[in-house]
Structure formats: structure tokens, C-alpha cells
Amino acid sequence: MKYVILMGAPGAGKGTQAKLLQSALGLPQISTGDLFRYNLKNQTDLGKLANTYMDKGQLVPDEVTVAMVKDRLSQTDCKNGAILDGFPRNLVQAVALDNLLAEIGGRISVVPSIHVNQDVLVERLLKRAEIEGRADDNEGTIRTRMDIYEAQTKPLMDYYQERGLFVEVNGQQPVEQVQQELIKVVQQAE
Ligand code: AMP
């Protein structure tokens, strides 16, 4: 059983790396952002609710997000582990995740974090806005998302560091190299 939390600021390459890790390690990727976007595309109540926060760059309320992750983790493909991408994003979610994993007899194996300098991040996000047309990749929401990351998500690094789970990886290397380092970090984890 290997539950991995992939951390990194918006634009650090979490989504790309999580998808690559999914095929390299045979563990499903759980991206809360992708799950919300999928729900929005299908116009579910969850998707419509989430979008009122997403389009401002704000976090979807914890109880909504945690319930969605609980549901996803209970599916059979997650019984040997999963790669969490974009969750947890604050301390409430981190504690909720510990409890959810305890319920299924699991625990977090390792928390790799992809580190990229702030100016490179903004540049990447603006480029992604042009290519993918993601509605929340514009200058206003990018700033909000960065602020939320600094204030709420970054403190989780200490939370996991104190438990000896945190490992930083240099995200300003070619995608393939970042991937190789991540694979090594996950394979070495118990
Ligand atoms: P992402 O694709 O991870 O950048 O997420 C896009 C947006 O989805 C975020 O800006 C939030 O509005 C929402 N979102 C994704 N994950 C979470 C989470 N763990 N908690 C709350 N909101 C989230």
C-alpha cells in the first residue's frame, strides 16, 4: 500500500508528473482539480457548486472536497494506494486525510514536493492559459491561487516534515529528470 501526496505550487508540474507516475507505478492518480472539472463538464450539482469557487481561484469548501476524496478512495482501484494531486491543500484537509486513510488501514508513505521558483511559476501558468484555455489560469485568479498556496498549503510542508515524510524535488529540470527523481523517491518509501 502506497499513498503518495504530490505537493507543489500551481504551475509546478504536479498534474503532468502525477499522470506520468500513475503509469510508471501503477497507482491511480487522484486529482481533486480534475474531479471538479469533470463534474463541471457534466454539469453535476457538485461541479456547479465547485465552479463558484474555482472561477475565483478560491478553495472549494473542505467538507465538499473531503467527501469527494473519501468517495474516490473507497473505490477498489485505490486499495493498493494512490497518488494524490492537489489534495490536501490545508491543515483541515490534511487531518481529514489521515483519518480517511486510517479507516481503510492505510497511511501516507511519502510527500514529494516539486519546487519551482515563483517567477517561473507565473510564466508557466500564463502559458498554460494560452494552450489549454483553463478558465482559472488568468492573472487575477493566479494571484489568488498563489496567495492561498503560500498561506494555507505551504504550511503542510512542516506538517509532513515533522513526520519525516517530506522530500523536495527540483522542478526546474527537464520533465523526464523530475520524473526519474520522483519515481526513486516513491520507490524508496515504505
Ligand atoms: P488544481 O487543478 O489542483 O489547480 O485545482 C483547480 C481548482 O480546483 C482550485 O483553484 C480550487 O478552486 C479547486 N480545488 C482543487 N483541489 C482542491 C482542494 N483540495 N480543496 C479545495 N479546492 C480545491
PDB file of C-alpha atoms and ligand atoms in Angstrom:
ATOM      1  CA  MET A   1       0.000   0.000   0.000  1.00  0.00           C
ATOM      2  CA  LYS A   2       1.469   3.313  -1.039  1.00  0.00           C
ATOM      3  CA  TYR A   3      -0.362   6.569  -0.633  1.00  0.00           C
ATOM      4  CA  VAL A   4       1.682   9.423  -2.029  1.00  0.00           C
ATOM      5  CA  ILE A   5       0.879  13.131  -1.770  1.00  0.00           C
ATOM      6  CA  LEU A   6       2.433  15.104  -4.588  1.00  0.00           C
ATOM      7  CA  MET A   7       2.907  18.712  -3.477  1.00  0.00           C
ATOM      8  CA  GLY A   8       3.928  21.824  -5.362  1.00  0.00           C
ATOM      9  CA  ALA A   9       2.653  25.288  -6.170  1.00  0.00           C
ATOM     10  CA  PRO A  10       0.171  25.868  -9.003  1.00  0.00           C
ATOM     11  CA  GLY A  11       2.225  25.511 -12.190  1.00  0.00           C
ATOM     12  CA  ALA A  12       4.965  23.361 -10.632  1.00  0.00           C
ATOM     13  CA  GLY A  13       4.023  20.429 -12.858  1.00  0.00           C
ATOM     14  CA  LYS A  14       2.111  18.306 -10.329  1.00  0.00           C
ATOM     15  CA  GLY A  15      -0.558  17.229 -12.803  1.00  0.00           C
ATOM     16  CA  THR A  16       1.927  16.238 -15.511  1.00  0.00           C
ATOM     17  CA  GLN A  17       4.150  14.360 -13.064  1.00  0.00           C
ATOM     18  CA  ALA A  18       1.241  12.671 -11.274  1.00  0.00           C
ATOM     19  CA  LYS A  19      -0.074  11.314 -14.583  1.00  0.00           C
ATOM     20  CA  LEU A  20       3.390  10.003 -15.519  1.00  0.00           C
ATOM     21  CA  LEU A  21       3.802   8.463 -12.054  1.00  0.00           C
ATOM     22  CA  GLN A  22       0.414   6.798 -12.424  1.00  0.00           C
ATOM     23  CA  SER A  23       1.657   4.783 -15.401  1.00  0.00           C
ATOM     24  CA  ALA A  24       5.164   4.242 -14.016  1.00  0.00           C
ATOM     25  CA  LEU A  25       3.991   2.932 -10.637  1.00  0.00           C
ATOM     26  CA  GLY A  26       0.582   1.510 -11.483  1.00  0.00           C
ATOM     27  CA  LEU A  27      -1.138   3.613  -8.848  1.00  0.00           C
ATOM     28  CA  PRO A  28      -4.203   5.712  -9.690  1.00  0.00           C
ATOM     29  CA  GLN A  29      -3.849   9.484  -9.694  1.00  0.00           C
ATOM     30  CA  ILE A  30      -6.471  11.345  -7.703  1.00  0.00           C
ATOM     31  CA  SER A  31      -6.565  14.977  -8.774  1.00  0.00           C
ATOM     32  CA  THR A  32      -9.225  16.967  -6.935  1.00  0.00           C
ATOM     33  CA  GLY A  33      -8.951  19.730  -9.574  1.00  0.00           C
ATOM     34  CA  ASP A  34      -9.589  17.173 -12.370  1.00  0.00           C
ATOM     35  CA  LEU A  35     -12.507  15.656 -10.430  1.00  0.00           C
ATOM     36  CA  PHE A  36     -14.099  19.093 -10.011  1.00  0.00           C
ATOM     37  CA  ARG A  37     -13.526  19.921 -13.700  1.00  0.00           C
ATOM     38  CA  TYR A  38     -15.032  16.567 -14.739  1.00  0.00           C
ATOM     39  CA  ASN A  39     -18.108  17.290 -12.618  1.00  0.00           C
ATOM     40  CA  LEU A  40     -18.387  20.768 -14.086  1.00  0.00           C
ATOM     41  CA  LYS A  41     -18.193  19.406 -17.623  1.00  0.00           C
ATOM     42  CA  ASN A  42     -21.044  17.042 -16.782  1.00  0.00           C
ATOM     43  CA  GLN A  43     -22.969  19.822 -15.074  1.00  0.00           C
ATOM     44  CA  THR A  44     -23.454  17.898 -11.814  1.00  0.00           C
ATOM     45  CA  ASP A  45     -24.536  19.784  -8.687  1.00  0.00           C
ATOM     46  CA  LEU A  46     -21.046  19.206  -7.264  1.00  0.00           C
ATOM     47  CA  GLY A  47     -19.460  20.646 -10.401  1.00  0.00           C
ATOM     48  CA  LYS A  48     -21.700  23.721 -10.408  1.00  0.00           C
ATOM     49  CA  LEU A  49     -21.035  24.365  -6.731  1.00  0.00           C
ATOM     50  CA  ALA A  50     -17.277  23.860  -7.089  1.00  0.00           C
ATOM     51  CA  ASN A  51     -17.120  26.234 -10.035  1.00  0.00           C
ATOM     52  CA  THR A  52     -18.380  29.155  -7.968  1.00  0.00           C
ATOM     53  CA  TYR A  53     -15.089  28.869  -6.057  1.00  0.00           C
ATOM     54  CA  MET A  54     -12.808  27.676  -8.855  1.00  0.00           C
ATOM     55  CA  ASP A  55     -13.521  30.589 -11.140  1.00  0.00           C
ATOM     56  CA  LYS A  56     -12.338  32.945  -8.408  1.00  0.00           C
ATOM     57  CA  GLY A  57      -9.262  30.858  -7.646  1.00  0.00           C
ATOM     58  CA  GLN A  58     -10.623  30.072  -4.169  1.00  0.00           C
ATOM     59  CA  LEU A  59     -10.687  26.710  -2.421  1.00  0.00           C
ATOM     60  CA  VAL A  60     -13.870  24.654  -2.620  1.00  0.00           C
ATOM     61  CA  PRO A  61     -15.171  24.168   0.979  1.00  0.00           C
ATOM     62  CA  ASP A  62     -13.357  21.436   2.892  1.00  0.00           C
ATOM     63  CA  GLU A  63     -16.413  19.299   3.647  1.00  0.00           C
ATOM     64  CA  VAL A  64     -17.317  19.117  -0.065  1.00  0.00           C
ATOM     65  CA  THR A  65     -13.744  18.305  -1.097  1.00  0.00           C
ATOM     66  CA  VAL A  66     -13.135  15.761   1.668  1.00  0.00           C
ATOM     67  CA  ALA A  67     -16.410  13.942   0.889  1.00  0.00           C
ATOM     68  CA  MET A  68     -15.396  13.698  -2.771  1.00  0.00           C
ATOM     69  CA  VAL A  69     -11.947  12.301  -1.881  1.00  0.00           C
ATOM     70  CA  LYS A  70     -13.486   9.837   0.599  1.00  0.00           C
ATOM     71  CA  ASP A  71     -15.739   8.542  -2.140  1.00  0.00           C
ATOM     72  CA  ARG A  72     -12.833   8.229  -4.593  1.00  0.00           C
ATOM     73  CA  LEU A  73     -10.514   6.498  -2.102  1.00  0.00           C
ATOM     74  CA  SER A  74     -13.195   3.926  -1.313  1.00  0.00           C
ATOM     75  CA  GLN A  75     -13.142   2.676  -4.921  1.00  0.00           C
ATOM     76  CA  THR A  76     -11.379  -0.636  -5.478  1.00  0.00           C
ATOM     77  CA  ASP A  77      -8.584   0.704  -7.693  1.00  0.00           C
ATOM     78  CA  CYS A  78      -7.280   2.690  -4.691  1.00  0.00           C
ATOM     79  CA  LYS A  79      -6.918  -0.273  -2.361  1.00  0.00           C
ATOM     80  CA  ASN A  80      -3.178  -0.642  -3.040  1.00  0.00           C
ATOM     81  CA  GLY A  81      -2.522   3.061  -2.874  1.00  0.00           C
ATOM     82  CA  ALA A  82      -2.909   6.266  -4.859  1.00  0.00           C
ATOM     83  CA  ILE A  83      -1.116   9.419  -5.912  1.00  0.00           C
ATOM     84  CA  LEU A  84      -2.896  12.451  -4.525  1.00  0.00           C
ATOM     85  CA  ASP A  85      -2.502  15.567  -6.623  1.00  0.00           C
ATOM     86  CA  GLY A  86      -3.924  18.862  -5.336  1.00  0.00           C
ATOM     87  CA  PHE A  87      -5.169  17.385  -2.055  1.00  0.00           C
ATOM     88  CA  PRO A  88      -4.728  18.127   0.835  1.00  0.00           C
ATOM     89  CA  ARG A  89      -4.465  21.879   0.388  1.00  0.00           C
ATOM     90  CA  ASN A  90      -4.792  22.984   4.024  1.00  0.00           C
ATOM     91  CA  LEU A  91      -4.442  21.572   7.506  1.00  0.00           C
ATOM     92  CA  VAL A  92      -8.125  20.629   7.892  1.00  0.00           C
ATOM     93  CA  GLN A  93      -7.878  18.502   4.751  1.00  0.00           C
ATOM     94  CA  ALA A  94      -4.556  17.000   5.873  1.00  0.00           C
ATOM     95  CA  VAL A  95      -6.053  15.830   9.177  1.00  0.00           C
ATOM     96  CA  ALA A  96      -9.153  14.564   7.358  1.00  0.00           C
ATOM     97  CA  LEU A  97      -6.917  12.571   5.006  1.00  0.00           C
ATOM     98  CA  ASP A  98      -5.057  10.961   7.910  1.00  0.00           C
ATOM     99  CA  ASN A  99      -8.429   9.855   9.285  1.00  0.00           C
ATOM    100  CA  LEU A 100      -9.714   8.612   5.913  1.00  0.00           C
ATOM    101  CA  LEU A 101      -6.576   6.537   5.371  1.00  0.00           C
ATOM    102  CA  ALA A 102      -6.708   5.154   8.915  1.00  0.00           C
ATOM    103  CA  GLU A 103     -10.263   3.968   8.189  1.00  0.00           C
ATOM    104  CA  ILE A 104      -9.021   1.894   5.241  1.00  0.00           C
ATOM    105  CA  GLY A 105      -5.921   0.674   7.080  1.00  0.00           C
ATOM    106  CA  GLY A 106      -3.552   2.896   5.118  1.00  0.00           C
ATOM    107  CA  ARG A 107      -1.155   5.735   5.801  1.00  0.00           C
ATOM    108  CA  ILE A 108       0.887   8.249   3.849  1.00  0.00           C
ATOM    109  CA  SER A 109       4.149   6.767   2.547  1.00  0.00           C
ATOM    110  CA  VAL A 110       5.878   9.890   1.299  1.00  0.00           C
ATOM    111  CA  VAL A 111       5.180  13.518   0.353  1.00  0.00           C
ATOM    112  CA  PRO A 112       7.366  14.608  -2.587  1.00  0.00           C
ATOM    113  CA  SER A 113       7.168  18.317  -3.354  1.00  0.00           C
ATOM    114  CA  ILE A 114       8.106  19.761  -6.743  1.00  0.00           C
ATOM    115  CA  HIS A 115       9.920  23.023  -6.171  1.00  0.00           C
ATOM    116  CA  VAL A 116       9.887  25.788  -8.807  1.00  0.00           C
ATOM    117  CA  ASN A 117      10.728  29.494  -8.333  1.00  0.00           C
ATOM    118  CA  GLN A 118       7.773  31.890  -8.165  1.00  0.00           C
ATOM    119  CA  ASP A 119       8.560  33.906 -11.343  1.00  0.00           C
ATOM    120  CA  VAL A 120       8.875  30.705 -13.378  1.00  0.00           C
ATOM    121  CA  LEU A 121       5.521  29.510 -11.971  1.00  0.00           C
ATOM    122  CA  VAL A 122       3.585  32.597 -13.084  1.00  0.00           C
ATOM    123  CA  GLU A 123       5.166  32.419 -16.537  1.00  0.00           C
ATOM    124  CA  ARG A 124       4.199  28.738 -16.852  1.00  0.00           C
ATOM    125  CA  LEU A 125       0.614  29.360 -15.715  1.00  0.00           C
ATOM    126  CA  LEU A 126       0.098  32.162 -18.208  1.00  0.00           C
ATOM    127  CA  LYS A 127       1.452  29.933 -20.964  1.00  0.00           C
ATOM    128  CA  ARG A 128      -0.874  27.110 -19.875  1.00  0.00           C
ATOM    129  CA  ALA A 129      -3.776  29.568 -20.034  1.00  0.00           C
ATOM    130  CA  GLU A 130      -2.988  30.163 -23.715  1.00  0.00           C
ATOM    131  CA  ILE A 131      -2.540  26.491 -24.591  1.00  0.00           C
ATOM    132  CA  GLU A 132      -5.229  24.727 -22.531  1.00  0.00           C
ATOM    133  CA  GLY A 133      -7.646  27.596 -22.090  1.00  0.00           C
ATOM    134  CA  ARG A 134      -8.253  26.728 -18.431  1.00  0.00           C
ATOM    135  CA  ALA A 135     -10.727  29.302 -17.156  1.00  0.00           C
ATOM    136  CA  ASP A 136      -8.887  29.776 -13.855  1.00  0.00           C
ATOM    137  CA  ASP A 137      -5.483  30.433 -15.463  1.00  0.00           C
ATOM    138  CA  ASN A 138      -5.729  34.215 -15.708  1.00  0.00           C
ATOM    139  CA  GLU A 139      -3.720  36.872 -13.933  1.00  0.00           C
ATOM    140  CA  GLY A 140      -6.309  37.623 -11.249  1.00  0.00           C
ATOM    141  CA  THR A 141      -7.004  34.043 -10.178  1.00  0.00           C
ATOM    142  CA  ILE A 142      -3.349  33.073 -10.482  1.00  0.00           C
ATOM    143  CA  ARG A 143      -2.532  35.641  -7.805  1.00  0.00           C
ATOM    144  CA  THR A 144      -5.324  34.349  -5.532  1.00  0.00           C
ATOM    145  CA  ARG A 145      -4.213  30.750  -6.028  1.00  0.00           C
ATOM    146  CA  MET A 146      -0.605  31.656  -5.249  1.00  0.00           C
ATOM    147  CA  ASP A 147      -1.670  33.537  -2.100  1.00  0.00           C
ATOM    148  CA  ILE A 148      -3.771  30.587  -0.922  1.00  0.00           C
ATOM    149  CA  TYR A 149      -0.875  28.250  -1.638  1.00  0.00           C
ATOM    150  CA  GLU A 150       1.530  30.387   0.421  1.00  0.00           C
ATOM    151  CA  ALA A 151      -0.871  30.868   3.339  1.00  0.00           C
ATOM    152  CA  GLN A 152      -2.634  27.504   3.555  1.00  0.00           C
ATOM    153  CA  THR A 153      -0.857  24.816   1.562  1.00  0.00           C
ATOM    154  CA  LYS A 154       2.807  25.605   2.208  1.00  0.00           C
ATOM    155  CA  PRO A 155       2.434  25.128   5.992  1.00  0.00           C
ATOM    156  CA  LEU A 156       1.653  21.472   5.218  1.00  0.00           C
ATOM    157  CA  MET A 157       5.318  21.055   4.319  1.00  0.00           C
ATOM    158  CA  ASP A 158       6.162  21.462   8.025  1.00  0.00           C
ATOM    159  CA  TYR A 159       3.322  19.130   8.959  1.00  0.00           C
ATOM    160  CA  TYR A 160       4.822  16.356   6.836  1.00  0.00           C
ATOM    161  CA  GLN A 161       8.453  17.298   7.512  1.00  0.00           C
ATOM    162  CA  GLU A 162       7.880  16.747  11.212  1.00  0.00           C
ATOM    163  CA  ARG A 163       6.728  13.229  10.398  1.00  0.00           C
ATOM    164  CA  GLY A 164       9.766  12.570   8.208  1.00  0.00           C
ATOM    165  CA  LEU A 165       7.631  12.225   5.069  1.00  0.00           C
ATOM    166  CA  PHE A 166       8.571  15.362   3.167  1.00  0.00           C
ATOM    167  CA  VAL A 167      11.063  15.242   0.252  1.00  0.00           C
ATOM    168  CA  GLU A 168      11.767  18.187  -2.052  1.00  0.00           C
ATOM    169  CA  VAL A 169      12.490  17.622  -5.746  1.00  0.00           C
ATOM    170  CA  ASN A 170      13.896  20.284  -8.097  1.00  0.00           C
ATOM    171  CA  GLY A 171      11.113  21.035 -10.602  1.00  0.00           C
ATOM    172  CA  GLN A 172      13.279  23.249 -12.799  1.00  0.00           C
ATOM    173  CA  GLN A 173      14.771  20.311 -14.658  1.00  0.00           C
ATOM    174  CA  PRO A 174      13.504  18.543 -17.784  1.00  0.00           C
ATOM    175  CA  VAL A 175      10.191  16.704 -17.187  1.00  0.00           C
ATOM    176  CA  GLU A 176      11.900  13.319 -17.628  1.00  0.00           C
ATOM    177  CA  GLN A 177      14.513  14.073 -14.975  1.00  0.00           C
ATOM    178  CA  VAL A 178      11.911  15.281 -12.475  1.00  0.00           C
ATOM    179  CA  GLN A 179      10.009  12.070 -13.183  1.00  0.00           C
ATOM    180  CA  GLN A 180      13.041   9.847 -12.537  1.00  0.00           C
ATOM    181  CA  GLU A 181      13.702  11.564  -9.208  1.00  0.00           C
ATOM    182  CA  LEU A 182      10.059  11.228  -8.190  1.00  0.00           C
ATOM    183  CA  ILE A 183      10.000   7.537  -9.079  1.00  0.00           C
ATOM    184  CA  LYS A 184      13.101   6.963  -6.957  1.00  0.00           C
ATOM    185  CA  VAL A 185      11.610   8.863  -4.003  1.00  0.00           C
ATOM    186  CA  VAL A 186       8.379   6.856  -4.164  1.00  0.00           C
ATOM    187  CA  GLN A 187      10.124   3.515  -4.661  1.00  0.00           C
ATOM    188  CA  GLN A 188      12.360   4.135  -1.636  1.00  0.00           C
ATOM    189  CA  ALA A 189       9.376   4.988   0.562  1.00  0.00           C
ATOM    190  CA  GLU A 190       7.679   2.378   2.699  1.00  0.00           C
TER     191      GLU A 190
HETATM  192  P1  AMP B   1      -5.958  22.417  -9.490  1.00  0.00           P
HETATM  193  O1  AMP B   1      -6.304  21.768 -10.779  1.00  0.00           O
HETATM  194  O2  AMP B   1      -5.396  21.463  -8.478  1.00  0.00           O
HETATM  195  O3  AMP B   1      -5.090  23.635  -9.661  1.00  0.00           O
HETATM  196  O4  AMP B   1      -7.332  22.940  -8.853  1.00  0.00           O
HETATM  197  C1  AMP B   1      -8.140  23.885  -9.529  1.00  0.00           C
HETATM  198  C2  AMP B   1      -9.152  24.478  -8.552  1.00  0.00           C
HETATM  199  O5  AMP B   1      -9.986  23.438  -8.021  1.00  0.00           O
HETATM  200  C3  AMP B   1      -8.555  25.165  -7.326  1.00  0.00           C
HETATM  201  O6  AMP B   1      -8.156  26.501  -7.566  1.00  0.00           O
HETATM  202  C4  AMP B   1      -9.713  25.078  -6.337  1.00  0.00           C
HETATM  203  O7  AMP B   1     -10.723  26.018  -6.646  1.00  0.00           O
HETATM  204  C5  AMP B   1     -10.280  23.684  -6.637  1.00  0.00           C
HETATM  205  N1  AMP B   1      -9.599  22.648  -5.825  1.00  0.00           N
HETATM  206  C6  AMP B   1      -8.776  21.657  -6.258  1.00  0.00           C
HETATM  207  N2  AMP B   1      -8.340  20.910  -5.240  1.00  0.00           N
HETATM  208  C7  AMP B   1      -8.881  21.434  -4.117  1.00  0.00           C
HETATM  209  C8  AMP B   1      -8.791  21.119  -2.740  1.00  0.00           C
HETATM  210  N3  AMP B   1      -8.029  20.102  -2.293  1.00  0.00           N
HETATM  211  N4  AMP B   1      -9.508  21.874  -1.865  1.00  0.00           N
HETATM  212  C9  AMP B   1     -10.279  22.883  -2.296  1.00  0.00           C
HETATM  213  N5  AMP B   1     -10.381  23.256  -3.569  1.00  0.00           N
HETATM  214  C10 AMP B   1      -9.704  22.551  -4.492  1.00  0.00           C
END
